[in-house]
Amino acid sequence: VAAKNFNLSHRSFNLKPGTYLIRTAVMDKDSREEIYSENLYTVRDLSIKPSLSDVLLIAQNKVVEGSNKIIPNITRHVFVDADGLPFFFEVYSDSASEVSLEYVVSNMDKEVLFQASEIKPVQPGSNQAFFTFEDIKLNLGKYLLYVYLKDNEDQIISYVTKSFVSRWIGVPNTIQDMDKAVEQLRYIASPDEMDYIEEAETDDIKSKRFIEFWKSRDPNPTNEQNQAFEEYFRRVAYTDEHFSHYVEGWRSDRGMVFIILGSPDNIDRYPFEYDSKPYEVWQYYDLNHSFVFIDETGFGDYRLVTPLYGDLFRYRY
């Protein structure tokens, strides 16, 4: 399936104010496999006016035959360097007037990073509003967008917030923390390379060095997709999901082997052997090598007992 192959659709429901569970499922007709997501959603009471709708992040905005056609940013992943931060909302009013709007971008600690405001004339009913934060710089990670509706005395009448993830072009979407991502290079970077990145004077320089590190390992620089980069952090994400226990999955012995060598060709599991502790044997046919992991504690903490050394300790993708 192509990474850019998608289908965008929408459904509308008339709901009273309250909290609802929304379940969206997609089923493969051949395999009958189903994937789904569930979300709690609160429908706010908008009878008191003026008031605000929720915020919709915009992936693309076109004017067709004099009206705005919005493609929503469903993933809430934003490339601010390329597109800024465009968003849309509605103001509901029961009279013709002017309202004061304030926009704020903060980190997850609610520290204000960027701020803007405007006075907007509104008519009775629904009023569409568009705004874009231009030329803002954000590190990788999660942020908050606030829209405040204020009265003439600068008092907040209503406000809404939306979380989003700042991403960079060419950086896998599994990376949301630069410091963590640099630390996770330990299985591929030399000590000198790690020191060079970690000792950067600013976060911006650290990020540039991190990206340069992966550019130097791009197997096909003419292609915008860096396969080695994406596969490495896909494996990191997989190990965190499947091998986390006392430590994060990527730090575990199974995580280390998986990140360096990829998925084994075969795994033999022995969880209930009479005369031994639980253990697993991972086989890599191309390497003609097997790795044995033993759960010494009985709590899923599998430790590598066959060493990973020499040419085996080389990232393969």
C-alpha positions as YAML, in Angstrom:
chain: A
units: angstrom
residues:
- id: 1
  name: VAL
  ca: [0.00, 0.00, 0.00]
- id: 2
  name: ALA
  ca: [1.42, 3.37, -0.98]
- id: 3
  name: ALA
  ca: [2.14, 5.73, 1.89]
- id: 4
  name: LYS
  ca: [0.13, 8.49, 0.21]
- id: 5
  name: ASN
  ca: [-2.81, 6.28, -0.74]
- id: 6
  name: PHE
  ca: [-5.77, 7.16, 1.44]
- id: 7
  name: ASN
  ca: [-9.50, 7.69, 1.41]
- id: 8
  name: LEU
  ca: [-11.07, 10.64, 3.19]
- id: 9
  name: SER
  ca: [-14.73, 10.49, 4.14]
- id: 10
  name: HIS
  ca: [-16.99, 12.01, 6.76]
- id: 11
  name: ARG
  ca: [-20.26, 11.28, 8.52]
- id: 12
  name: SER
  ca: [-22.51, 13.72, 10.39]
- id: 13
  name: PHE
  ca: [-24.75, 13.09, 13.39]
- id: 14
  name: ASN
  ca: [-27.14, 15.36, 15.27]
- id: 15
  name: LEU
  ca: [-26.31, 14.87, 18.95]
- id: 16
  name: LYS
  ca: [-27.39, 16.53, 22.15]
- id: 17
  name: PRO
  ca: [-24.68, 17.96, 24.45]
- id: 18
  name: GLY
  ca: [-22.92, 15.16, 26.33]
- id: 19
  name: THR
  ca: [-20.07, 12.66, 26.10]
- id: 20
  name: TYR
  ca: [-20.13, 9.95, 23.45]
- id: 21
  name: LEU
  ca: [-17.99, 6.97, 22.47]
- id: 22
  name: ILE
  ca: [-17.17, 6.97, 18.76]
- id: 23
  name: ARG
  ca: [-15.96, 3.67, 17.29]
- id: 24
  name: THR
  ca: [-14.62, 3.61, 13.74]
- id: 25
  name: ALA
  ca: [-13.82, 0.24, 12.17]
- id: 26
  name: VAL
  ca: [-12.44, -0.91, 8.81]
- id: 27
  name: MET
  ca: [-12.70, -4.56, 7.74]
- id: 28
  name: ASP
  ca: [-10.75, -6.35, 5.03]
- id: 29
  name: LYS
  ca: [-13.37, -8.22, 2.96]
- id: 30
  name: ASP
  ca: [-11.00, -11.08, 2.09]
- id: 31
  name: SER
  ca: [-9.33, -11.81, 5.42]
- id: 32
  name: ARG
  ca: [-12.19, -10.48, 7.59]
- id: 33
  name: GLU
  ca: [-9.54, -8.73, 9.67]
- id: 34
  name: GLU
  ca: [-10.76, -5.59, 11.40]
- id: 35
  name: ILE
  ca: [-8.90, -2.59, 12.67]
- id: 36
  name: TYR
  ca: [-10.65, 0.05, 14.69]
- id: 37
  name: SER
  ca: [-10.22, 3.08, 16.89]
- id: 38
  name: GLU
  ca: [-12.38, 4.27, 19.77]
- id: 39
  name: ASN
  ca: [-12.56, 7.82, 21.03]
- id: 40
  name: LEU
  ca: [-14.53, 9.62, 23.70]
- id: 41
  name: TYR
  ca: [-15.94, 12.87, 22.37]
- id: 42
  name: THR
  ca: [-17.75, 15.62, 24.24]
- id: 43
  name: VAL
  ca: [-20.45, 17.60, 22.44]
- id: 44
  name: ARG
  ca: [-20.44, 20.99, 24.10]
- id: 45
  name: ASP
  ca: [-23.50, 23.14, 24.79]
- id: 46
  name: LEU
  ca: [-23.32, 26.00, 22.28]
- id: 47
  name: SER
  ca: [-26.66, 27.58, 23.17]
- id: 48
  name: ILE
  ca: [-24.91, 30.40, 25.08]
- id: 49
  name: LYS
  ca: [-23.58, 32.96, 22.62]
- id: 50
  name: PRO
  ca: [-21.13, 34.12, 21.56]
- id: 51
  name: SER
  ca: [-19.28, 30.78, 21.60]
- id: 52
  name: LEU
  ca: [-16.68, 28.78, 19.66]
- id: 53
  name: SER
  ca: [-16.72, 25.52, 17.76]
- id: 54
  name: ASP
  ca: [-13.87, 23.05, 18.08]
- id: 55
  name: VAL
  ca: [-10.69, 23.77, 16.14]
- id: 56
  name: LEU
  ca: [-10.00, 21.93, 12.90]
- id: 57
  name: LEU
  ca: [-6.40, 21.72, 11.70]
- id: 58
  name: ILE
  ca: [-6.12, 22.17, 7.93]
- id: 59
  name: ALA
  ca: [-4.13, 19.96, 5.57]
- id: 60
  name: GLN
  ca: [-5.21, 21.87, 2.48]
- id: 61
  name: ASN
  ca: [-7.54, 24.79, 1.80]
- id: 62
  name: LYS
  ca: [-8.87, 25.58, -1.68]
- id: 63
  name: VAL
  ca: [-11.37, 28.11, -2.99]
- id: 64
  name: VAL
  ca: [-13.74, 26.40, -5.42]
- id: 65
  name: GLU
  ca: [-16.43, 28.48, -7.13]
- id: 66
  name: GLY
  ca: [-16.13, 31.15, -4.47]
- id: 67
  name: SER
  ca: [-16.37, 28.88, -1.41]
- id: 68
  name: ASN
  ca: [-13.70, 27.38, 0.81]
- id: 69
  name: LYS
  ca: [-13.08, 23.64, 0.48]
- id: 70
  name: ILE
  ca: [-11.10, 22.27, 3.41]
- id: 71
  name: ILE
  ca: [-9.16, 19.01, 3.59]
- id: 72
  name: PRO
  ca: [-8.82, 18.45, 7.35]
- id: 73
  name: ASN
  ca: [-5.58, 17.37, 8.97]
- id: 74
  name: ILE
  ca: [-6.94, 14.22, 10.62]
- id: 75
  name: THR
  ca: [-3.58, 12.97, 11.92]
- id: 76
  name: ARG
  ca: [-2.80, 16.32, 13.61]
- id: 77
  name: HIS
  ca: [0.80, 15.91, 12.43]
- id: 78
  name: VAL
  ca: [2.02, 19.33, 11.33]
- id: 79
  name: PHE
  ca: [5.08, 20.32, 9.29]
- id: 80
  name: VAL
  ca: [5.31, 23.90, 10.53]
- id: 81
  name: ASP
  ca: [8.50, 24.73, 8.59]
- id: 82
  name: ALA
  ca: [6.73, 24.03, 5.31]
- id: 83
  name: ASP
  ca: [3.12, 24.99, 5.95]
- id: 84
  name: GLY
  ca: [2.96, 27.02, 9.13]
- id: 85
  name: LEU
  ca: [0.02, 26.08, 11.36]
- id: 86
  name: PRO
  ca: [-3.30, 26.66, 9.52]
- id: 87
  name: PHE
  ca: [-6.58, 26.03, 11.31]
- id: 88
  name: PHE
  ca: [-10.30, 26.68, 11.05]
- id: 89
  name: PHE
  ca: [-13.15, 27.22, 13.52]
- id: 90
  name: GLU
  ca: [-16.55, 28.87, 13.77]
- id: 91
  name: VAL
  ca: [-17.84, 31.67, 15.95]
- id: 92
  name: TYR
  ca: [-21.52, 31.51, 16.91]
- id: 93
  name: SER
  ca: [-23.26, 34.77, 17.66]
- id: 94
  name: ASP
  ca: [-26.84, 35.97, 18.18]
- id: 95
  name: SER
  ca: [-26.16, 39.50, 16.94]
- id: 96
  name: ALA
  ca: [-23.98, 41.51, 14.58]
- id: 97
  name: SER
  ca: [-20.92, 42.67, 16.47]
- id: 98
  name: GLU
  ca: [-17.14, 42.47, 16.74]
- id: 99
  name: VAL
  ca: [-15.35, 39.80, 18.79]
- id: 100
  name: SER
  ca: [-11.80, 39.62, 20.08]
- id: 101
  name: LEU
  ca: [-9.92, 36.42, 19.25]
- id: 102
  name: GLU
  ca: [-6.58, 35.33, 20.68]
- id: 103
  name: TYR
  ca: [-4.48, 32.41, 19.43]
- id: 104
  name: VAL
  ca: [-1.78, 30.71, 21.49]
- id: 105
  name: VAL
  ca: [0.66, 27.85, 20.83]
- id: 106
  name: SER
  ca: [2.17, 26.29, 23.94]
- id: 107
  name: ASN
  ca: [4.22, 23.25, 24.87]
- id: 108
  name: MET
  ca: [2.71, 20.47, 26.99]
- id: 109
  name: ASP
  ca: [3.82, 22.32, 30.13]
- id: 110
  name: LYS
  ca: [1.53, 25.16, 28.94]
- id: 111
  name: GLU
  ca: [4.43, 27.55, 28.43]
- id: 112
  name: VAL
  ca: [3.35, 30.08, 25.78]
- id: 113
  name: LEU
  ca: [5.59, 29.92, 22.69]
- id: 114
  name: PHE
  ca: [3.65, 31.91, 20.08]
- id: 115
  name: GLN
  ca: [0.74, 34.29, 20.35]
- id: 116
  name: ALA
  ca: [-1.47, 36.35, 18.01]
- id: 117
  name: SER
  ca: [-4.79, 38.19, 18.17]
- id: 118
  name: GLU
  ca: [-7.35, 39.86, 15.93]
- id: 119
  name: ILE
  ca: [-10.71, 41.63, 15.99]
- id: 120
  name: LYS
  ca: [-13.28, 39.88, 13.85]
- id: 121
  name: PRO
  ca: [-16.73, 41.17, 12.78]
- id: 122
  name: VAL
  ca: [-19.46, 38.51, 13.10]
- id: 123
  name: GLN
  ca: [-23.06, 38.17, 11.98]
- id: 124
  name: PRO
  ca: [-25.93, 36.34, 13.70]
- id: 125
  name: GLY
  ca: [-25.50, 32.57, 13.33]
- id: 126
  name: SER
  ca: [-22.32, 30.73, 12.27]
- id: 127
  name: ASN
  ca: [-19.22, 32.64, 11.22]
- id: 128
  name: GLN
  ca: [-16.26, 30.86, 9.63]
- id: 129
  name: ALA
  ca: [-12.76, 31.84, 10.76]
- id: 130
  name: PHE
  ca: [-9.38, 30.90, 9.31]
- id: 131
  name: PHE
  ca: [-5.96, 31.66, 10.73]
- id: 132
  name: THR
  ca: [-2.40, 30.53, 10.09]
- id: 133
  name: PHE
  ca: [0.60, 30.87, 12.36]
- id: 134
  name: GLU
  ca: [3.30, 31.74, 9.84]
- id: 135
  name: ASP
  ca: [7.05, 31.41, 10.33]
- id: 136
  name: ILE
  ca: [6.92, 29.57, 13.64]
- id: 137
  name: LYS
  ca: [9.68, 27.18, 14.70]
- id: 138
  name: LEU
  ca: [8.91, 24.11, 16.77]
- id: 139
  name: ASN
  ca: [10.95, 21.11, 17.81]
- id: 140
  name: LEU
  ca: [9.66, 17.61, 17.31]
- id: 141
  name: GLY
  ca: [6.96, 16.70, 19.78]
- id: 142
  name: LYS
  ca: [3.48, 17.42, 21.05]
- id: 143
  name: TYR
  ca: [2.06, 20.94, 21.43]
- id: 144
  name: LEU
  ca: [-1.22, 22.68, 22.25]
- id: 145
  name: LEU
  ca: [-3.17, 25.22, 20.22]
- id: 146
  name: TYR
  ca: [-5.63, 27.50, 22.06]
- id: 147
  name: VAL
  ca: [-8.33, 29.77, 20.64]
- id: 148
  name: TYR
  ca: [-9.77, 32.31, 23.09]
- id: 149
  name: LEU
  ca: [-12.93, 34.38, 22.58]
- id: 150
  name: LYS
  ca: [-12.79, 37.54, 24.72]
- id: 151
  name: ASP
  ca: [-15.08, 40.41, 25.61]
- id: 152
  name: ASN
  ca: [-14.33, 44.14, 25.44]
- id: 153
  name: GLU
  ca: [-12.61, 43.97, 28.84]
- id: 154
  name: ASP
  ca: [-10.27, 41.20, 27.70]
- id: 155
  name: GLN
  ca: [-12.10, 38.60, 29.77]
- id: 156
  name: ILE
  ca: [-12.37, 35.09, 28.35]
- id: 157
  name: ILE
  ca: [-15.92, 34.20, 27.27]
- id: 158
  name: SER
  ca: [-15.11, 30.85, 25.67]
- id: 159
  name: TYR
  ca: [-12.05, 28.90, 24.60]
- id: 160
  name: VAL
  ca: [-11.12, 25.65, 22.87]
- id: 161
  name: THR
  ca: [-7.87, 23.73, 22.59]
- id: 162
  name: LYS
  ca: [-6.38, 21.20, 20.20]
- id: 163
  name: SER
  ca: [-3.25, 19.09, 20.60]
- id: 164
  name: PHE
  ca: [-0.97, 18.46, 17.63]
- id: 165
  name: VAL
  ca: [2.38, 16.88, 16.85]
- id: 166
  name: SER
  ca: [5.17, 18.89, 15.26]
- id: 167
  name: ARG
  ca: [7.02, 16.89, 12.62]
- id: 168
  name: TRP
  ca: [9.92, 17.58, 10.29]
- id: 169
  name: ILE
  ca: [10.10, 16.64, 6.63]
- id: 170
  name: GLY
  ca: [12.15, 13.49, 6.21]
- id: 171
  name: VAL
  ca: [11.92, 12.47, 9.87]
- id: 172
  name: PRO
  ca: [9.83, 9.34, 10.63]
- id: 173
  name: ASN
  ca: [6.55, 10.06, 12.37]
- id: 174
  name: THR
  ca: [7.45, 7.63, 15.18]
- id: 175
  name: ILE
  ca: [9.97, 10.23, 16.44]
- id: 176
  name: GLN
  ca: [8.34, 12.73, 18.77]
- id: 177
  name: ASP
  ca: [11.20, 13.45, 21.19]
- id: 178
  name: MET
  ca: [14.56, 14.55, 19.81]
- id: 179
  name: ASP
  ca: [16.56, 13.86, 22.97]
- id: 180
  name: LYS
  ca: [15.12, 10.35, 23.16]
- id: 181
  name: ALA
  ca: [15.73, 9.76, 19.45]
- id: 182
  name: VAL
  ca: [19.39, 10.75, 19.84]
- id: 183
  name: GLU
  ca: [19.76, 8.39, 22.80]
- id: 184
  name: GLN
  ca: [18.26, 5.59, 20.69]
- id: 185
  name: LEU
  ca: [21.13, 5.88, 18.19]
- id: 186
  name: ARG
  ca: [23.34, 3.85, 20.54]
- id: 187
  name: TYR
  ca: [23.06, 0.71, 18.42]
- id: 188
  name: ILE
  ca: [24.23, 2.36, 15.21]
- id: 189
  name: ALA
  ca: [26.32, 5.43, 16.14]
- id: 190
  name: SER
  ca: [29.89, 5.42, 17.41]
- id: 191
  name: PRO
  ca: [30.69, 7.02, 20.80]
- id: 192
  name: ASP
  ca: [32.27, 9.97, 18.98]
- id: 193
  name: GLU
  ca: [29.17, 10.45, 16.82]
- id: 194
  name: MET
  ca: [26.93, 10.28, 19.88]
- id: 195
  name: ASP
  ca: [29.06, 12.86, 21.71]
- id: 196
  name: TYR
  ca: [29.04, 15.17, 18.68]
- id: 197
  name: ILE
  ca: [25.24, 15.21, 18.54]
- id: 198
  name: GLU
  ca: [24.60, 15.30, 22.31]
- id: 199
  name: GLU
  ca: [27.09, 18.12, 22.94]
- id: 200
  name: ALA
  ca: [25.34, 20.51, 20.53]
- id: 201
  name: GLU
  ca: [24.96, 24.00, 22.02]
- id: 202
  name: THR
  ca: [21.26, 24.34, 21.16]
- id: 203
  name: ASP
  ca: [18.32, 22.08, 20.38]
- id: 204
  name: ASP
  ca: [18.29, 23.40, 16.81]
- id: 205
  name: ILE
  ca: [21.92, 22.43, 16.25]
- id: 206
  name: LYS
  ca: [21.34, 19.04, 17.87]
- id: 207
  name: SER
  ca: [18.44, 18.41, 15.51]
- id: 208
  name: LYS
  ca: [20.50, 19.40, 12.45]
- id: 209
  name: ARG
  ca: [23.34, 17.09, 13.49]
- id: 210
  name: PHE
  ca: [20.86, 14.27, 14.05]
- id: 211
  name: ILE
  ca: [19.42, 14.69, 10.55]
- id: 212
  name: GLU
  ca: [22.92, 14.99, 9.03]
- id: 213
  name: PHE
  ca: [23.84, 11.71, 10.73]
- id: 214
  name: TRP
  ca: [21.02, 9.94, 8.90]
- id: 215
  name: LYS
  ca: [21.65, 11.71, 5.60]
- id: 216
  name: SER
  ca: [25.17, 10.29, 5.65]
- id: 217
  name: ARG
  ca: [23.62, 6.81, 5.91]
- id: 218
  name: ASP
  ca: [20.94, 7.27, 3.28]
- id: 219
  name: PRO
  ca: [21.23, 4.25, 0.92]
- id: 220
  name: ASN
  ca: [19.60, 6.22, -1.90]
- id: 221
  name: PRO
  ca: [20.10, 10.01, -1.53]
- id: 222
  name: THR
  ca: [18.21, 10.70, -4.78]
- id: 223
  name: ASN
  ca: [15.03, 9.36, -3.16]
- id: 224
  name: GLU
  ca: [13.23, 11.57, -0.64]
- id: 225
  name: GLN
  ca: [12.53, 8.49, 1.49]
- id: 226
  name: ASN
  ca: [15.45, 7.40, 3.68]
- id: 227
  name: GLN
  ca: [14.76, 3.69, 4.11]
- id: 228
  name: ALA
  ca: [17.49, 3.09, 6.68]
- id: 229
  name: PHE
  ca: [16.25, 5.99, 8.82]
- id: 230
  name: GLU
  ca: [12.59, 4.97, 8.72]
- id: 231
  name: GLU
  ca: [13.24, 1.28, 9.30]
- id: 232
  name: TYR
  ca: [15.47, 1.91, 12.31]
- id: 233
  name: PHE
  ca: [12.82, 3.89, 14.16]
- id: 234
  name: ARG
  ca: [10.02, 1.59, 13.01]
- id: 235
  name: ARG
  ca: [11.91, -1.15, 14.86]
- id: 236
  name: VAL
  ca: [12.39, 1.09, 17.89]
- id: 237
  name: ALA
  ca: [8.62, 1.69, 18.01]
- id: 238
  name: TYR
  ca: [7.94, -2.04, 17.62]
- id: 239
  name: THR
  ca: [10.25, -2.98, 20.49]
- id: 240
  name: ASP
  ca: [8.64, -0.40, 22.78]
- id: 241
  name: GLU
  ca: [5.24, -1.88, 22.01]
- id: 242
  name: HIS
  ca: [6.20, -5.56, 22.38]
- id: 243
  name: PHE
  ca: [9.24, -5.84, 24.67]
- id: 244
  name: SER
  ca: [8.75, -3.14, 27.31]
- id: 245
  name: HIS
  ca: [8.80, -4.50, 30.84]
- id: 246
  name: TYR
  ca: [11.03, -3.20, 33.60]
- id: 247
  name: VAL
  ca: [12.71, -1.01, 30.98]
- id: 248
  name: GLU
  ca: [11.62, 0.50, 27.69]
- id: 249
  name: GLY
  ca: [11.53, -2.12, 24.95]
- id: 250
  name: TRP
  ca: [14.31, -0.56, 22.91]
- id: 251
  name: ARG
  ca: [16.67, -0.83, 25.89]
- id: 252
  name: SER
  ca: [16.00, -4.55, 26.42]
- id: 253
  name: ASP
  ca: [18.22, -7.30, 25.02]
- id: 254
  name: ARG
  ca: [15.50, -8.49, 22.66]
- id: 255
  name: GLY
  ca: [14.96, -4.89, 21.61]
- id: 256
  name: MET
  ca: [18.66, -4.44, 20.87]
- id: 257
  name: VAL
  ca: [18.83, -7.54, 18.65]
- id: 258
  name: PHE
  ca: [15.57, -6.68, 16.89]
- id: 259
  name: ILE
  ca: [16.67, -3.09, 16.16]
- id: 260
  name: ILE
  ca: [20.07, -4.14, 14.81]
- id: 261
  name: LEU
  ca: [19.10, -7.24, 12.85]
- id: 262
  name: GLY
  ca: [15.39, -6.88, 12.27]
- id: 263
  name: SER
  ca: [12.71, -9.52, 12.70]
- id: 264
  name: PRO
  ca: [14.11, -13.07, 13.10]
- id: 265
  name: ASP
  ca: [13.19, -15.71, 10.54]
- id: 266
  name: ASN
  ca: [11.95, -18.00, 13.28]
- id: 267
  name: ILE
  ca: [11.31, -17.85, 17.02]
- id: 268
  name: ASP
  ca: [11.07, -20.93, 19.22]
- id: 269
  name: ARG
  ca: [9.48, -20.17, 22.59]
- id: 270
  name: TYR
  ca: [9.80, -22.39, 25.65]
- id: 271
  name: PRO
  ca: [7.74, -20.76, 28.41]
- id: 272
  name: PHE
  ca: [7.05, -23.87, 30.54]
- id: 273
  name: GLU
  ca: [10.08, -26.15, 30.40]
- id: 274
  name: TYR
  ca: [10.27, -28.51, 33.37]
- id: 275
  name: ASP
  ca: [14.02, -28.29, 33.96]
- id: 276
  name: SER
  ca: [14.81, -24.72, 32.82]
- id: 277
  name: LYS
  ca: [13.66, -21.18, 33.07]
- id: 278
  name: PRO
  ca: [11.52, -19.73, 30.24]
- id: 279
  name: TYR
  ca: [13.60, -18.97, 27.16]
- id: 280
  name: GLU
  ca: [13.39, -18.04, 23.50]
- id: 281
  name: VAL
  ca: [15.59, -18.93, 20.53]
- id: 282
  name: TRP
  ca: [15.71, -16.42, 17.67]
- id: 283
  name: GLN
  ca: [17.04, -17.74, 14.37]
- id: 284
  name: TYR
  ca: [18.46, -15.65, 11.52]
- id: 285
  name: TYR
  ca: [18.94, -17.91, 8.51]
- id: 286
  name: ASP
  ca: [21.00, -15.50, 6.38]
- id: 287
  name: LEU
  ca: [23.45, -15.02, 9.24]
- id: 288
  name: ASN
  ca: [23.48, -18.72, 10.11]
- id: 289
  name: HIS
  ca: [23.15, -17.64, 13.73]
- id: 290
  name: SER
  ca: [20.77, -18.07, 16.65]
- id: 291
  name: PHE
  ca: [20.31, -15.99, 19.78]
- id: 292
  name: VAL
  ca: [19.06, -17.35, 23.09]
- id: 293
  name: PHE
  ca: [17.19, -15.19, 25.60]
- id: 294
  name: ILE
  ca: [16.44, -16.47, 29.11]
- id: 295
  name: ASP
  ca: [13.85, -15.09, 31.50]
- id: 296
  name: GLU
  ca: [15.81, -15.48, 34.75]
- id: 297
  name: THR
  ca: [13.19, -13.79, 36.92]
- id: 298
  name: GLY
  ca: [10.06, -15.36, 35.47]
- id: 299
  name: PHE
  ca: [8.55, -11.91, 34.90]
- id: 300
  name: GLY
  ca: [9.28, -11.48, 31.19]
- id: 301
  name: ASP
  ca: [12.77, -9.99, 31.61]
- id: 302
  name: TYR
  ca: [14.53, -11.93, 28.84]
- id: 303
  name: ARG
  ca: [18.32, -11.57, 28.82]
- id: 304
  name: LEU
  ca: [20.62, -12.42, 25.92]
- id: 305
  name: VAL
  ca: [22.98, -15.30, 26.78]
- id: 306
  name: THR
  ca: [24.61, -15.69, 23.35]
- id: 307
  name: PRO
  ca: [26.80, -12.66, 22.62]
- id: 308
  name: LEU
  ca: [26.20, -10.17, 19.82]
- id: 309
  name: TYR
  ca: [29.66, -9.21, 18.63]
- id: 310
  name: GLY
  ca: [31.83, -8.35, 15.65]
- id: 311
  name: ASP
  ca: [30.06, -8.11, 12.31]
- id: 312
  name: LEU
  ca: [26.82, -9.30, 13.91]
- id: 313
  name: PHE
  ca: [26.66, -5.96, 15.70]
- id: 314
  name: ARG
  ca: [25.96, -4.12, 12.43]
- id: 315
  name: TYR
  ca: [22.65, -2.55, 11.55]
- id: 316
  name: ARG
  ca: [20.89, -4.43, 8.75]
- id: 317
  name: TYR
  ca: [17.70, -3.27, 7.07]
...
